[in-house]
XYZ file of C-alpha atoms in Angstrom:
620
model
C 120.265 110.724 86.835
C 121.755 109.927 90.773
C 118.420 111.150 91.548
C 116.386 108.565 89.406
C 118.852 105.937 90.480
C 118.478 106.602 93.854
C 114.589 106.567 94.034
C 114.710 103.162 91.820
C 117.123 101.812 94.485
C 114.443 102.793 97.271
C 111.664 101.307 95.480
C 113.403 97.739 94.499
C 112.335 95.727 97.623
C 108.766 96.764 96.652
C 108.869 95.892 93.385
C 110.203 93.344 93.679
C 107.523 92.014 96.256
C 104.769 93.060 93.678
C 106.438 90.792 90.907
C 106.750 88.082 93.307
C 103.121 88.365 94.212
C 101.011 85.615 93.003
C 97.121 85.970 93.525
C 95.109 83.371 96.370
C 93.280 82.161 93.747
C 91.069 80.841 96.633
C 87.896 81.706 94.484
C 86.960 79.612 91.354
C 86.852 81.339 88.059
C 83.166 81.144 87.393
C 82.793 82.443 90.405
C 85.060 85.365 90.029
C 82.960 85.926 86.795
C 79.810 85.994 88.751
C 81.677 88.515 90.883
C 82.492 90.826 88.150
C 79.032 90.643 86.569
C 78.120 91.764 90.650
C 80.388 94.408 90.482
C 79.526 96.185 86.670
C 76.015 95.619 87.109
C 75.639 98.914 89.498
C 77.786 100.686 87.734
C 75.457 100.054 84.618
C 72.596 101.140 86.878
C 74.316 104.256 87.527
C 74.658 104.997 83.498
C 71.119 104.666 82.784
C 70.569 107.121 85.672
C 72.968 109.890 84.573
C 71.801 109.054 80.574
C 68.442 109.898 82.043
C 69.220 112.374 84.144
C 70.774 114.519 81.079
C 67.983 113.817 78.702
C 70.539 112.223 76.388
C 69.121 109.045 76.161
C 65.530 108.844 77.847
C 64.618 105.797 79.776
C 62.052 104.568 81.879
C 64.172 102.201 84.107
C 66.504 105.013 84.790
C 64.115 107.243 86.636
C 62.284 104.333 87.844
C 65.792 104.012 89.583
C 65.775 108.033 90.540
C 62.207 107.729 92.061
C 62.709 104.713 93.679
C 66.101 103.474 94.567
C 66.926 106.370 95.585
C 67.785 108.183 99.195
C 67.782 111.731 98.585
C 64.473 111.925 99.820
C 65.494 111.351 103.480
C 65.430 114.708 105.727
C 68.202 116.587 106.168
C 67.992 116.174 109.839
C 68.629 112.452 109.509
C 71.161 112.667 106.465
C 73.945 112.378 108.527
C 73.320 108.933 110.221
C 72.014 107.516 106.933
C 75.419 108.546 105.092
C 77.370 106.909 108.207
C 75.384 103.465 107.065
C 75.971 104.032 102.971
C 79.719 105.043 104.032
C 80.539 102.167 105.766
C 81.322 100.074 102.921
C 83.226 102.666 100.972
C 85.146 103.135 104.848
C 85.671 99.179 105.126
C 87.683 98.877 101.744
C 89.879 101.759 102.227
C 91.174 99.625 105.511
C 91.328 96.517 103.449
C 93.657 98.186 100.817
C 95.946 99.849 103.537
C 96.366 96.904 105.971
C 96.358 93.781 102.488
C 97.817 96.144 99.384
C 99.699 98.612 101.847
C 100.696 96.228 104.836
C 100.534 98.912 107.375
C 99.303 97.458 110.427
C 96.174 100.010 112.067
C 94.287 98.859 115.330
C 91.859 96.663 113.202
C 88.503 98.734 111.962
C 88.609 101.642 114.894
C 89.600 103.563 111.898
C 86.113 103.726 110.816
C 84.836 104.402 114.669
C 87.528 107.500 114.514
C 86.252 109.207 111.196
C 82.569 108.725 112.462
C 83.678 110.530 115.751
C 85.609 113.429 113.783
C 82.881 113.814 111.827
C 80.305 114.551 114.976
C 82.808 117.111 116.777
C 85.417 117.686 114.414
C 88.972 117.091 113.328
C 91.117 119.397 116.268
C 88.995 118.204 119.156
C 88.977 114.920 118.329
C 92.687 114.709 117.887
C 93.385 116.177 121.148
C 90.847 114.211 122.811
C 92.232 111.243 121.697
C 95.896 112.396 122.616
C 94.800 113.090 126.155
C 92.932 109.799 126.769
C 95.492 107.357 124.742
C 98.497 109.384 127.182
C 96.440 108.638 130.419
C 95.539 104.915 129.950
C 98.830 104.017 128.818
C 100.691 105.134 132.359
C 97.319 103.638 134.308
C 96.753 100.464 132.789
C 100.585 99.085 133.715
C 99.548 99.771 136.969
C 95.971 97.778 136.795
C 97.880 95.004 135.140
C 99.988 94.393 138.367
C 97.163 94.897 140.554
C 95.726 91.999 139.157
C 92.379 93.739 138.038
C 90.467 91.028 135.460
C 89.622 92.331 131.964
C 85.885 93.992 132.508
C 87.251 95.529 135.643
C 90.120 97.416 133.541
C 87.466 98.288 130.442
C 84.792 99.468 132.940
C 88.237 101.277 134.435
C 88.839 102.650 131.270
C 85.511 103.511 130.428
C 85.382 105.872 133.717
C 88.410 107.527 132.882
C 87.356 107.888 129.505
C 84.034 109.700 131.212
C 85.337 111.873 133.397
C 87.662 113.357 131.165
C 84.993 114.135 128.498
C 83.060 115.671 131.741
C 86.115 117.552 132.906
C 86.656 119.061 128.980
C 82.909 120.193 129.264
C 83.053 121.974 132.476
C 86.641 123.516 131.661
C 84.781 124.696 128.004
C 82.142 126.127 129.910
C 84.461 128.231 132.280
C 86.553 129.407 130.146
C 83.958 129.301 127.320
C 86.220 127.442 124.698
C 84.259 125.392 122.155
C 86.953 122.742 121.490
C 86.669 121.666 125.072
C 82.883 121.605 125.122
C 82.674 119.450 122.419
C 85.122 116.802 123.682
C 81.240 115.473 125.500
C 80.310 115.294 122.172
C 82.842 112.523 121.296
C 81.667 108.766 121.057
C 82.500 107.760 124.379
C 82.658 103.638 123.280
C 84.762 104.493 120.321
C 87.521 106.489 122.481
C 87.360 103.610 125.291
C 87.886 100.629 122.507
C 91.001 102.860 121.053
C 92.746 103.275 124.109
C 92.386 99.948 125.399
C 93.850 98.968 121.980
C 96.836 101.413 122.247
C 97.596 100.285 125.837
C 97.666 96.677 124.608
C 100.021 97.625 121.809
C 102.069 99.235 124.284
C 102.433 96.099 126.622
C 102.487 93.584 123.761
C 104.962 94.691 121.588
C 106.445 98.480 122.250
C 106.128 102.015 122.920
C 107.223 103.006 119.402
C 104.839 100.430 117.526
C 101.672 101.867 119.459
C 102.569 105.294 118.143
C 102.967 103.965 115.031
C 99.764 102.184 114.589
C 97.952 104.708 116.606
C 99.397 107.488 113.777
C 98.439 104.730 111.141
C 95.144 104.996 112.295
C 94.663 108.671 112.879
C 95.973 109.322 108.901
C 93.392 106.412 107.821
C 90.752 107.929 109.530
C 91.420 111.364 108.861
C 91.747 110.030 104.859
C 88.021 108.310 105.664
C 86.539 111.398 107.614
C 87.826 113.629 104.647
C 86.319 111.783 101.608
C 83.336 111.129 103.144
C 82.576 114.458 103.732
C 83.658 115.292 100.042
C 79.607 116.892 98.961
C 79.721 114.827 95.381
C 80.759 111.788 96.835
C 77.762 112.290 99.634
C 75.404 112.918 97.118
C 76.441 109.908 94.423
C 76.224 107.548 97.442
C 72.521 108.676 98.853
C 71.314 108.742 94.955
C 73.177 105.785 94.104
C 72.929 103.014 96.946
C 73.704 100.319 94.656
C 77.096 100.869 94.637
C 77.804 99.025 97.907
C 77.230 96.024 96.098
C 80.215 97.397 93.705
C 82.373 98.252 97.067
C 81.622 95.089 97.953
C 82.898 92.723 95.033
C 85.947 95.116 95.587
C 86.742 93.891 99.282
C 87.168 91.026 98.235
C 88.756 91.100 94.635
C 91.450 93.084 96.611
C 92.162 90.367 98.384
C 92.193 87.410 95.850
C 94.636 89.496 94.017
C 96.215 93.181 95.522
C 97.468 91.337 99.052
C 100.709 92.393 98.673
C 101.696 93.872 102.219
C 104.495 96.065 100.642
C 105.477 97.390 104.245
C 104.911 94.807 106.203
C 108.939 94.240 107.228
C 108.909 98.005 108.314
C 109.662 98.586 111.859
C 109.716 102.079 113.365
C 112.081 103.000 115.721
C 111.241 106.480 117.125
C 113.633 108.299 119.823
C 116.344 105.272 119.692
C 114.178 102.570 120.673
C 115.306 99.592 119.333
C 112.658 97.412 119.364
C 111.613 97.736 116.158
C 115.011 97.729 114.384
C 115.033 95.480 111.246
C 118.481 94.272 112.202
C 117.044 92.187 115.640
C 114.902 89.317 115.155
C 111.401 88.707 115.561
C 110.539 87.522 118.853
C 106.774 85.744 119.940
C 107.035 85.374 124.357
C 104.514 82.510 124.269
C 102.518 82.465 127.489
C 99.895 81.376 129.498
C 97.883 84.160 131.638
C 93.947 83.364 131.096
C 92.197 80.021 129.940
C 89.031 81.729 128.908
C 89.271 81.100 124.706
C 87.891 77.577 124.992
C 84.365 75.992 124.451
C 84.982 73.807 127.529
C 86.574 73.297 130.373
C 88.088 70.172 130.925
C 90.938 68.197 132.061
C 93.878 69.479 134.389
C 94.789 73.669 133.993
C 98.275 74.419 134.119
C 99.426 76.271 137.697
C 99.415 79.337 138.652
C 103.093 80.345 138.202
C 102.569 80.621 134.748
C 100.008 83.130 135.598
C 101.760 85.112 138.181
C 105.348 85.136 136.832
C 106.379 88.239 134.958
C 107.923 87.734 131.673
C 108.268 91.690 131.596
C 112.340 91.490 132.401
C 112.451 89.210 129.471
C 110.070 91.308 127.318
C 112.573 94.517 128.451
C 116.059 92.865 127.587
C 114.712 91.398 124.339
C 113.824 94.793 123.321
C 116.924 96.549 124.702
C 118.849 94.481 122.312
C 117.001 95.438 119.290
C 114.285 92.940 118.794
C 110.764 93.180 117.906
C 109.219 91.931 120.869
C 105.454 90.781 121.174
C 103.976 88.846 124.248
C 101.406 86.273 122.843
C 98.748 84.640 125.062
C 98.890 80.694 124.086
C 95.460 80.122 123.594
C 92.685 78.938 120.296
C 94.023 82.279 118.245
C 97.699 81.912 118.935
C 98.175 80.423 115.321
C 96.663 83.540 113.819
C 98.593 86.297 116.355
C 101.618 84.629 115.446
C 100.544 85.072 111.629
C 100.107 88.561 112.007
C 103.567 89.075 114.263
C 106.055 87.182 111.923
C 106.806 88.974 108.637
C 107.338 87.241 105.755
C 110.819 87.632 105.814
C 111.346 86.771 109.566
C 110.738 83.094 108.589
C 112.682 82.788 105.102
C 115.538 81.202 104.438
C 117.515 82.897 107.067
C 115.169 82.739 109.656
C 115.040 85.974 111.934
C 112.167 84.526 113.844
C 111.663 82.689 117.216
C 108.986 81.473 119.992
C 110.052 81.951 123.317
C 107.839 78.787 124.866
C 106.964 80.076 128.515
C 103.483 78.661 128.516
C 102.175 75.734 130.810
C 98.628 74.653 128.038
C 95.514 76.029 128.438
C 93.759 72.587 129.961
C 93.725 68.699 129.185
C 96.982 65.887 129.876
C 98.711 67.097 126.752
C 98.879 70.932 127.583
C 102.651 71.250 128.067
C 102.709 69.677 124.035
C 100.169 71.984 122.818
C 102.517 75.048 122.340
C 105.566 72.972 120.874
C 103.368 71.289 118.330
C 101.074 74.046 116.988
C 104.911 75.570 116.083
C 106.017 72.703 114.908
C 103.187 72.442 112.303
C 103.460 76.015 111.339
C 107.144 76.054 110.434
C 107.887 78.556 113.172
C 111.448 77.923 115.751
C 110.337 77.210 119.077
C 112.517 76.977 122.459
C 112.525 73.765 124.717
C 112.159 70.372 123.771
C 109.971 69.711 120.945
C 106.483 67.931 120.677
C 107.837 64.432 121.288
C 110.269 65.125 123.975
C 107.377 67.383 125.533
C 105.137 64.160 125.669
C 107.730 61.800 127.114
C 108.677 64.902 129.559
C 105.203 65.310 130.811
C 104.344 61.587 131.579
C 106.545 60.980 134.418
C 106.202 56.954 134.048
C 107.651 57.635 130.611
C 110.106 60.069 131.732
C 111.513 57.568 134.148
C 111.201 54.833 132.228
C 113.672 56.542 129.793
C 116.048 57.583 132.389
C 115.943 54.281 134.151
C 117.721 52.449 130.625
C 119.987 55.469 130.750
C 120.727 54.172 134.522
C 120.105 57.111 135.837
C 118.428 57.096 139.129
C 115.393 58.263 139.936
C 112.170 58.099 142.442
C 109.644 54.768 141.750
C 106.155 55.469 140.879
C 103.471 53.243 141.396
C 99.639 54.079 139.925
C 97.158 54.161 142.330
C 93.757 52.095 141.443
C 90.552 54.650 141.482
C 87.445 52.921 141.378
C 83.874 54.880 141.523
C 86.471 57.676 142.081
C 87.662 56.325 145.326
C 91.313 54.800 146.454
C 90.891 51.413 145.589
C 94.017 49.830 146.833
C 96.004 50.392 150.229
C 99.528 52.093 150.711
C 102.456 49.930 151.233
C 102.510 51.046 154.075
C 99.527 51.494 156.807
C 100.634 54.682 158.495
C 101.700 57.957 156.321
C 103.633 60.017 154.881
C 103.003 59.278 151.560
C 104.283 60.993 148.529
C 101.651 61.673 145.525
C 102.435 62.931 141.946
C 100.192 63.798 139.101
C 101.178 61.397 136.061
C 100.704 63.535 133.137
C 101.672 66.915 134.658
C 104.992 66.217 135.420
C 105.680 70.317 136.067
C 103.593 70.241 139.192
C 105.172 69.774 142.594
C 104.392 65.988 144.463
C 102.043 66.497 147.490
C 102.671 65.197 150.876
C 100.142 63.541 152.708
C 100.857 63.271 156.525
C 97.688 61.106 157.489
C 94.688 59.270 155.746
C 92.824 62.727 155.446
C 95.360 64.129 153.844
C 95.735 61.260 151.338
C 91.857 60.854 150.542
C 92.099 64.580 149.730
C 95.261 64.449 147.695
C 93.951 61.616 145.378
C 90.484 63.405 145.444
C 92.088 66.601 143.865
C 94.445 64.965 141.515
C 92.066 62.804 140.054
C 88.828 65.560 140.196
C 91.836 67.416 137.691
C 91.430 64.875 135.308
C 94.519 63.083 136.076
C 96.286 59.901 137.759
C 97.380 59.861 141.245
C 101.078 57.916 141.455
C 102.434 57.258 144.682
C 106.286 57.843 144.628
C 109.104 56.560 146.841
C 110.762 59.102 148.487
C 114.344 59.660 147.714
C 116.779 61.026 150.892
C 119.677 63.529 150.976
C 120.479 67.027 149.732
C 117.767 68.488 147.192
C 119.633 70.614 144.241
C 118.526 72.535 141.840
C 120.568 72.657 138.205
C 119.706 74.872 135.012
C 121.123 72.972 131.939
C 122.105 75.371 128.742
C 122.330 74.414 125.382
C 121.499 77.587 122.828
C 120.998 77.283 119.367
C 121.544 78.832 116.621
C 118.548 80.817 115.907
C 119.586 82.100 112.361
C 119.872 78.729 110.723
C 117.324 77.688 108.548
C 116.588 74.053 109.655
C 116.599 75.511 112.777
C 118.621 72.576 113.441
C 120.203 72.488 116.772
C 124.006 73.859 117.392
C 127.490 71.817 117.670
C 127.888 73.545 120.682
C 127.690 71.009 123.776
C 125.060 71.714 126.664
C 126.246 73.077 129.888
C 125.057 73.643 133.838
C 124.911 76.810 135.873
C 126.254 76.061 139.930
C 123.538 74.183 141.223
C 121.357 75.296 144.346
C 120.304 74.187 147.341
C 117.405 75.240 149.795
C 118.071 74.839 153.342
C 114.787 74.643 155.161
C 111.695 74.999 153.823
C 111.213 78.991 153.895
C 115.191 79.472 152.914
C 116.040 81.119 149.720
C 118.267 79.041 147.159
C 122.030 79.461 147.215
C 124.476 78.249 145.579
C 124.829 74.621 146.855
C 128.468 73.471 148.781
C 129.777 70.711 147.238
C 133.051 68.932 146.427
C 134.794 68.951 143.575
C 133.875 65.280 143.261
C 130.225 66.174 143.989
C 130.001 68.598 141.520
C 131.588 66.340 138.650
C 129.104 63.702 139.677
C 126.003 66.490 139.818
C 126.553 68.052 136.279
C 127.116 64.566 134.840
C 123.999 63.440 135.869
C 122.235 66.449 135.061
C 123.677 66.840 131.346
C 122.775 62.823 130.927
C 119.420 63.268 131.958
C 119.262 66.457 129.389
C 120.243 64.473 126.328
C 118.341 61.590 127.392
C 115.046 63.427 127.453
C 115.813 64.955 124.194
C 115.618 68.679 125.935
C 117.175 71.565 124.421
C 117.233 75.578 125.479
C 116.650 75.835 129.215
C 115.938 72.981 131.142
C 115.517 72.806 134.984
C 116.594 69.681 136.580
C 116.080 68.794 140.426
C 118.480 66.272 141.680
C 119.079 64.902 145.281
C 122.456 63.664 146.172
C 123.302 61.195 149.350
C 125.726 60.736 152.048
C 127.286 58.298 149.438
C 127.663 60.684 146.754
C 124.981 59.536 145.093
C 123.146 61.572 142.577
C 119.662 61.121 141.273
C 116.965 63.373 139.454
C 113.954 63.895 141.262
C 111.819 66.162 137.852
C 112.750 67.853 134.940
C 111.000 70.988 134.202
C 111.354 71.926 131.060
C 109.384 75.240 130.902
C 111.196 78.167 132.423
C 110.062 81.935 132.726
C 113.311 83.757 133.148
C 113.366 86.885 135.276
C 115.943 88.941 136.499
C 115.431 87.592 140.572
C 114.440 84.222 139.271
C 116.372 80.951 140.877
C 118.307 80.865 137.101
C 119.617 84.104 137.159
C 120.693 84.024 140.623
C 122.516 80.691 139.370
C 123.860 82.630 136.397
C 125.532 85.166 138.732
C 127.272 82.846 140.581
C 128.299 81.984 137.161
C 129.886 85.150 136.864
C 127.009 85.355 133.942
C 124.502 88.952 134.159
C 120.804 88.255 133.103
C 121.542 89.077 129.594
C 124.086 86.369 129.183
C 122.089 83.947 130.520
C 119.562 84.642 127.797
C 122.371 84.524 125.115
C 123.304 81.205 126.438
C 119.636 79.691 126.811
C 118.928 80.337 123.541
C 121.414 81.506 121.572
C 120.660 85.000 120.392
C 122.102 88.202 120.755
C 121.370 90.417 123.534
C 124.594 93.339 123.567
C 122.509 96.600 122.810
C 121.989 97.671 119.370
C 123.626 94.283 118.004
C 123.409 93.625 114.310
C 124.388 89.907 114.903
C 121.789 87.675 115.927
C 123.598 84.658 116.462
C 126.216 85.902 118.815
C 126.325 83.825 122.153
C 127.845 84.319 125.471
C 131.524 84.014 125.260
C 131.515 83.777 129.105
C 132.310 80.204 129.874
C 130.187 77.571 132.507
C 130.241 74.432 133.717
C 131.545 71.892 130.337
C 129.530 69.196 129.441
C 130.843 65.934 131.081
C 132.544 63.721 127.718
């Protein structure tokens, strides 16, 4: 009876996901009838032929089907590839019922590539084939990644490797004359290249233990394919009965108007202690910007290259530490559908285990910094940094001082420079340089200095050849500082409505020179009141939230005023904000906790803990 109990207790959540299961009903009911007509109608076929086959019931359309719908007449020789074709479809809705019915995530349809290859060379060699090859790319490609190799250098890479160690299994069968070695040359070469590229992308995407676990996935699947299609009646009803891919057909797609259930979706694995995975941690998209290549066009202003070069590995690696599913998400066209597939259903219920780390720039245009913050915002998914319409005010920065100027909070004067036939139209104030130049709509680029008119003809030629507007901006004197402002949130709550608890500063930094490192800045008491003050009013002003870096310059006078916000922030462990953090007295994991408000202690089962170690108040 405990036993019974027990197994009913175990299989609760899925039952319970089946009886909550309501069909698409994407496809209209007379044309779900048409479907089922589709799919009986071979099946029909195949009764006449078996009535006619056993004489029961003689008919001339039923060996008109056996002499002429028919491919047992093909040569042996050529069975083989002609069963791989008539297969397929049989193949394609076994992975449609284990990745929709099942929810177990495999490495898309390389399923069917793998039973095709274990079916040319067999099961053992092509198991330890593709244990030696999915080993050897995942410790090279790291190491491609930070050379900066593009993509088709690290497939054609791949491809190599993959080549010379089918070449080295040959000549090592031949020596020692072992036939599993000699036939690893008989292996697909394209299909082992496509897996490991996928496993090595797993691996720096998400986690160590979810690439083993989709790679097994896919191994069982295709072993499960490889198997049955072997099976000699199933061979021989599918070459005398072709028809019934019409059948297999109807069935892709009935299973998923009305069998997507995804009963183990939520499931994590968590192999050898790695906590990634853990179903106590959140879900966790790192949102970035590293190619602009998924677009029809290119046009308008790119974001820079930081966002390229930075790492957001230390983040990726603390994240995890703590327990969190972790997956690093390029913020291009398909990041609406990779952050479908990341988020399980019950990441984003009502207590909401799920969150977008925003460390992307945009792909292109004057809106990019927006583009990230609104495509969540229309999803229903939490996103750090200030939403769509703080974004937009951020990234004009006539707006943004327009905003902080009725908040009288100082800040540099722009004026917009006339263009005409693309061409400075009007002169400087003043007839000799320097002059200071800003991009209007890409407020998280540095100004440019122009020392001469060369310089300045260039300047407004590359600003405006970006697709943007030059501004000419005063230049403010004194000290330059650097601030990070902190407000975390509450990432559990449903709303996702931000905290009660106030925003703070890390110890602001200074650069002496222009090669010098930043340090923590020397100031006064009195400077620093007057410093975080401004900082935290500019913060709620702009509507920012999260991280936000603000550069401020303060005078002989004590005068403070802000110079930018930047509201996008990649955080790494030698980054300017954790080096402010540990003169906080605040390690990189804190600073984390604090910037966004989840928890980060190893193996914690509470989300929502922050940092208890203090910083710099917010200023009543």
């Amino acid at each position: 009876m405990s036993a019974a109990a027990s197994q009913t207790s175990a299989l609760a959540p899925l039952l319970e996901v089946v009886r909550a299961h309501q069909g698409r009903r994407a496809i209209p009911a007379p044309y779900l009838m048409l479907l089922t007509v589709l799919a009986v109608l071979p099946l029909a076929l195949v009764a006449l032929r078996v009535l006619a086959v056993s004489g029961m019931a003689p008919n001339a359309l039923g060996s008109w089907l056996d002499q002429h719908l028919s491919l047992l007449a093909i040569p042996a020789v050529d069975r083989a590839a002609v069963l791989h074709v008539v297969q397929l479809p049989l193949a394609a809705l076994l992975v449609a019922l284990t990745r929709l019915t099942l929810g177990i995530r495999v490495l898309g349809f390389r399923a069917i590539l793998i039973a095709i290859g274990m079916r040319e060379v067999g099961i053992l060699p092509s198991l330890a084939l593709i244990a030696i090859i999915a080993a050897s790319v995942v410790v090279v490609r790291p190491l491609m990644r930070r050379s900066g190799m593009p993509l088709y250098a690290r497939v054609s890479s791949i491809l190599a490797m993959v080549a010379a160690t089918m070449v080295a299994g040959l000549l090592l069968g031949t020596a020692f004359d072992s036939a599993l070695l000699s036939s690893f040359a008989f292996f697909p070469v394209v299909i082992l290249a496509m897996l490991a590229e996928s496993i090595a992308d797993t691996v720096a995407r998400e986690s160590g233990a979810m690439a083993a676990w989709r790679t097994g996935s896919t191994i069982v699947l295709a072993l499960l394919i490889a198997l049955l299609c072997e099976w000699s009646p199933l061979r021989e009803l599918t070459l005398a009965c072709p028809e019934l891919i019409l059948t297999q057909l109807v069935l892709v797609v009935l299973v998923s108007e009305f069998l997507d259930f995804r009963l183990l979706e939520d499931f994590r694995p968590s192999f050898g202690g790695e906590g990634a995975e853990a179903t106590s941690g959140m879900h966790i998209a790192v949102v970035r910007n590293r190619w602009n290549t998924s677009v029809l066009r290119h046009t308008g202003p790119a974001a820079p290259q930081r966002y390229r070069l930075r790492s957001v590995q230390g983040l990726v690696d603390a994240l995890r530490a703590a327990g969190h599913t972790v997956a690093v998400i390029e913020a291009d066209a398909r990041l609406y559908s990779r952050l479908q597939e990341f988020f399980p259903r019950s990441a984003l219920g009502d207590s909401s285990r799920g969150l977008v780390i925003n460390c992307a720039g945009g792909v292109q245009g004057r809106g990019r910094l927006t583009q990230v913050p609104s495509l969540c915002e229309m999803i229903g998914v939490p996103c750090t940094g200030p939403d769509a319409l703080a974004m937009a005010t951020i990234s004009d920065r006539l707006m943004q001082r327009r905003v902080l100027a009725e908040c009288a909070i100082p800040t540099p004067e722009f004026r917009a420079a006339t263009i005409q036939d693309g061409e400075l139209a009007d002169d400087p104030n003043r007839e000799q340089g320097p002059w200071l130049l800003a991009h209007r709509f890409q407020s998280d680029r540095d100004m440019v200095l122009a020392r001469n008119r060369t310089e300045l003809r260039r300047a407004v030629e590359r600003i405006v050849g970006s697709g943007d507007q030059p501004l000419f901006a005063s230049e403010a004197g004194g000290r330059r500082l650097r601030v990070y402002v902190l407000e975390g949130r509450r990432a559990s709550v449903a709303d996702v409505r931000r905290s009660l608890r106030r925003p703070g500063i890390l110890p602001p930094l200074e650069r002496r020179g222009p090669a010098a490192a930043l340090r923590p800045a020397a100031l006064s008491s009195a400077q620093q009141q007057a410093v975080a003050e401004t900082a935290l009013r500019a913060f709620t002003a702009l509507g920012c939230r999260d991280m936000v870096r603000v550069d401020l310059w303060i005078d002989g006078d004590d005068r403070v005023g802000v110079l930018q916000l930047r509201p996008i922030e990649i955080p790494t462990p030698g980054g300017a904000a954790a080096r402010a953090a540990r003169a906080a007295g605040l390690s990189f994991n804190e600073l984390l906790e604090e910037a966004y408000g989840i928890g980060l202690q190893a193996n914690s089962s509470d989300t929502t803990r922050v940092a208890s170690t203090p910083i710099t108040p917010a200023i009543p």
